[in-house]
DNA sequence: CTGTTAGCGCGTTCAT
DNA sequence: ATGAACGCGCTAACAG
């Protein structure tokens, strides 16, 4: 039998209201009684039943988190930060994977909303049709936008721009770009940012030769390897490649090794995200860092403080220089 | 204002009990009334409040999942499988990280239990003091044991044994073992299994020289790198190393590269777990595979079908041969 | 400062 | 077959 607030009250010789006040850290409780109640609570191993509390208050301390795939290190990192911050505030997180499938996403969101969470943190899939479902439901989207919802993420155009800028400054003139799924805004924005820097260069240096090849596909390791092979197995492969994710970059490293290219001597690589693994691969990966801890903090803040306005928060990405990139001089 | 079962009852001119029966698809409701009630429900856009229901039934459709760290690819994979299976059965999963900290774990478990989940899937930390908390609470532990609780995991001794057996068969005679935190049963068992094979070899071949060096630390990438440096930066480093996790193995690869050792020519490595990344690193990692999908399935099954017995389910690990290992002949 | 009590929304038992 | 009433565990309002 589980122990309820009533049992505590009886054991401590007080009324349930008093116990409730102790739990709520209400100051209008005498020191003496507070101590006694707290002692009894510990003795009986009492845990407040959140169902009762939630029903009474008509709200839960649950945060829904819907992401494409928890095994993606980027989302795992996001989930970790969200969970840490949430539990520090007394909230628990309901995790659901959408597997980048609109139908699955709709199902997951619907189920989670039925559990009356205080808020929903969402990384929407493309072609998401959940706009109606979440409208007016205290939702924040992260990483990817959803019409009418607050978005917290990084300035992806700026990130793509930084990658191109860096590779150009290193002297590379045969560039490759490995994009994410072009149906995703994030993927397109990163690519556009990359291109915009390229075009600016071409306008300033009309004479110089500058070649850019582009491929795109999923964000994961496997896509990185496959797309890498497409990019590298040709007559004049790029001397530097920027990718739309670190996972792609790591897959690309694999492909480069299979082709016999050494990094960074024959090929420079710039990733995107700065997942934990980026600083451990061989060689350590230069990448565009997303301030994920801050993204999580802002997202949760928006959820818990319920800011009425639908805003858009674009954080600044940062280039992290490591060992997968190197200056290039014409050979 | 949200519409409750009472509103529906009033609008339909019936009692709340009747509406409840319609919702429960109870057959003891006349066709006529059922139709009318269902119509009113649609008109008012009524959705049952799960809080009230849960409080009344004293149970939820929630599964608690407490793991050390979701950014560990092994646990991320576990979480993914658990979530997929759970949502297919209409359950949602509450995720909590313990950060391998007994106090945090206790806090998390307590919070989750307060939400009255249908069951709890737990990867306990060492020195866990939550035995009392979860006793009689429909709990299953995964990967690591907790006294008095059903355990689903792999036969770790067998896994360690397989690694040693494989390296010996390859001709290696200077071996290294990189263990996990020795306070963890899993870590000790893998090591013991490794040693048991070594000792068997020594007994059968008393004349042959055979050296084993051991280090241990955390399961993560960083520990792998640090411990790797300890193992490799000495006069006669091992020619083959078995690790207690793939993350360690990948960190070890880093260390080997820094020392100037090439894999598998100068050093063979066998990992443990077979995380997705294992087949993508350079070179692809030979490892002891844990059948994680099956582990998740069995664990969830145990939770949902509430088998009374406290059992122990040890699955068979499998050696996956890839490119990080190679035969060794005395030089 | 503390005890008492009325619901929060729902499922179920007991009448009818 | 249906209605009425109770109580799940809790908080807040009110009374003392």
PDB file of N, CA, C and O (backbone and C1' of nucleotides) in Angstrom, chain A residues 5 20 46 49 52-53 56, chain D residues 8-14:
ATOM      1  N   UNK A   5      -0.740  11.401   1.907  1.00  0.00           N
ATOM      2  CA  UNK A   5      -0.581  12.569   2.758  1.00  0.00           C
ATOM      3  C   UNK A   5      -1.383  12.386   4.059  1.00  0.00           C
ATOM      4  O   UNK A   5      -1.032  12.936   5.111  1.00  0.00           O
ATOM      5  N   UNK A  20       0.507  19.408   3.783  1.00  0.00           N
ATOM      6  CA  UNK A  20       0.549  20.039   2.467  1.00  0.00           C
ATOM      7  C   UNK A  20       1.354  21.335   2.517  1.00  0.00           C
ATOM      8  O   UNK A  20       2.143  21.620   1.631  1.00  0.00           O
ATOM      9  N   UNK A  46       7.437   8.753   2.343  1.00  0.00           N
ATOM     10  CA  UNK A  46       6.310   9.320   1.609  1.00  0.00           C
ATOM     11  C   UNK A  46       6.755  10.100   0.374  1.00  0.00           C
ATOM     12  O   UNK A  46       7.692  10.881   0.428  1.00  0.00           O
ATOM     13  N   UNK A  49       1.903  12.114  -4.362  1.00  0.00           N
ATOM     14  CA  UNK A  49       1.316  11.554  -5.572  1.00  0.00           C
ATOM     15  C   UNK A  49       0.961  12.696  -6.509  1.00  0.00           C
ATOM     16  O   UNK A  49       0.058  13.480  -6.263  1.00  0.00           O
ATOM     17  N   UNK A  52      -2.757  13.239  -7.907  1.00  0.00           N
ATOM     18  CA  UNK A  52      -3.701  14.001  -7.099  1.00  0.00           C
ATOM     19  C   UNK A  52      -3.441  15.490  -7.207  1.00  0.00           C
ATOM     20  O   UNK A  52      -4.359  16.281  -7.431  1.00  0.00           O
ATOM     21  N   UNK A  53      -2.196  15.838  -7.089  1.00  0.00           N
ATOM     22  CA  UNK A  53      -1.841  17.243  -7.162  1.00  0.00           C
ATOM     23  C   UNK A  53      -2.210  17.820  -8.526  1.00  0.00           C
ATOM     24  O   UNK A  53      -2.774  18.905  -8.649  1.00  0.00           O
ATOM     25  N   UNK A  56      -5.860  18.372  -8.997  1.00  0.00           N
ATOM     26  CA  UNK A  56      -6.301  19.527  -8.218  1.00  0.00           C
ATOM     27  C   UNK A  56      -5.910  20.839  -8.913  1.00  0.00           C
ATOM     28  O   UNK A  56      -6.685  21.766  -9.037  1.00  0.00           O
TER      29      UNK A  56
ATOM     30  P    DC D   8     -10.271   7.215  -0.705  1.00  0.00           P
ATOM     31  O5'  DC D   8      -9.105   7.120  -1.784  1.00  0.00           O
ATOM     32  C5'  DC D   8      -9.043   6.074  -2.754  1.00  0.00           C
ATOM     33  C4'  DC D   8      -8.437   6.617  -4.026  1.00  0.00           C
ATOM     34  C3'  DC D   8      -7.360   7.671  -3.785  1.00  0.00           C
ATOM     35  O3'  DC D   8      -6.079   7.052  -3.782  1.00  0.00           O
ATOM     36  C1'  DC D   8      -8.888   8.310  -5.560  1.00  0.00           C
ATOM     37  P    DG D   9      -5.141   7.199  -2.501  1.00  0.00           P
ATOM     38  O5'  DG D   9      -4.555   8.665  -2.706  1.00  0.00           O
ATOM     39  C5'  DG D   9      -3.705   8.916  -3.812  1.00  0.00           C
ATOM     40  C4'  DG D   9      -3.409  10.396  -3.869  1.00  0.00           C
ATOM     41  C3'  DG D   9      -2.851  10.975  -2.566  1.00  0.00           C
ATOM     42  O3'  DG D   9      -1.660  11.674  -2.878  1.00  0.00           O
ATOM     43  C1'  DG D   9      -4.702  12.243  -3.321  1.00  0.00           C
ATOM     44  P    DC D  10      -0.935  12.595  -1.801  1.00  0.00           P
ATOM     45  O5'  DC D  10      -1.524  14.020  -2.184  1.00  0.00           O
ATOM     46  C5'  DC D  10      -1.312  14.498  -3.504  1.00  0.00           C
ATOM     47  C4'  DC D  10      -2.139  15.741  -3.756  1.00  0.00           C
ATOM     48  C3'  DC D  10      -1.817  16.906  -2.831  1.00  0.00           C
ATOM     49  O3'  DC D  10      -0.978  17.804  -3.523  1.00  0.00           O
ATOM     50  C1'  DC D  10      -4.181  16.619  -3.174  1.00  0.00           C
ATOM     51  P    DT D  11      -0.346  19.027  -2.681  1.00  0.00           P
ATOM     52  O5'  DT D  11      -1.431  20.178  -2.872  1.00  0.00           O
ATOM     53  C5'  DT D  11      -1.685  20.653  -4.179  1.00  0.00           C
ATOM     54  C4'  DT D  11      -2.789  21.683  -4.145  1.00  0.00           C
ATOM     55  C3'  DT D  11      -2.465  22.955  -3.354  1.00  0.00           C
ATOM     56  O3'  DT D  11      -2.946  24.040  -4.136  1.00  0.00           O
ATOM     57  C1'  DT D  11      -4.467  22.013  -2.548  1.00  0.00           C
ATOM     58  P    DA D  12      -2.546  25.532  -3.757  1.00  0.00           P
ATOM     59  O5'  DA D  12      -3.960  26.116  -3.292  1.00  0.00           O
ATOM     60  C5'  DA D  12      -5.080  25.967  -4.166  1.00  0.00           C
ATOM     61  C4'  DA D  12      -6.316  26.448  -3.453  1.00  0.00           C
ATOM     62  C3'  DA D  12      -6.123  27.774  -2.701  1.00  0.00           C
ATOM     63  O3'  DA D  12      -7.334  28.492  -2.754  1.00  0.00           O
ATOM     64  C1'  DA D  12      -6.724  26.100  -1.179  1.00  0.00           C
ATOM     65  P    DA D  13      -7.313  30.065  -2.490  1.00  0.00           P
ATOM     66  O5'  DA D  13      -8.816  30.331  -2.037  1.00  0.00           O
ATOM     67  C5'  DA D  13      -9.836  29.361  -2.285  1.00  0.00           C
ATOM     68  C4'  DA D  13     -10.698  29.200  -1.048  1.00  0.00           C
ATOM     69  C3'  DA D  13     -10.745  30.467  -0.168  1.00  0.00           C
ATOM     70  O3'  DA D  13     -12.095  30.747   0.161  1.00  0.00           O
ATOM     71  C1'  DA D  13     -10.102  28.593   1.120  1.00  0.00           C
ATOM     72  P    DC D  14     -12.438  32.101   0.945  1.00  0.00           P
ATOM     73  O5'  DC D  14     -12.902  31.500   2.343  1.00  0.00           O
ATOM     74  C5'  DC D  14     -13.705  30.325   2.382  1.00  0.00           C
ATOM     75  C4'  DC D  14     -13.678  29.750   3.787  1.00  0.00           C
ATOM     76  C3'  DC D  14     -13.815  30.812   4.884  1.00  0.00           C
ATOM     77  O3'  DC D  14     -14.904  30.486   5.714  1.00  0.00           O
ATOM     78  C1'  DC D  14     -12.037  29.321   5.345  1.00  0.00           C
TER      79       DC D  14
END
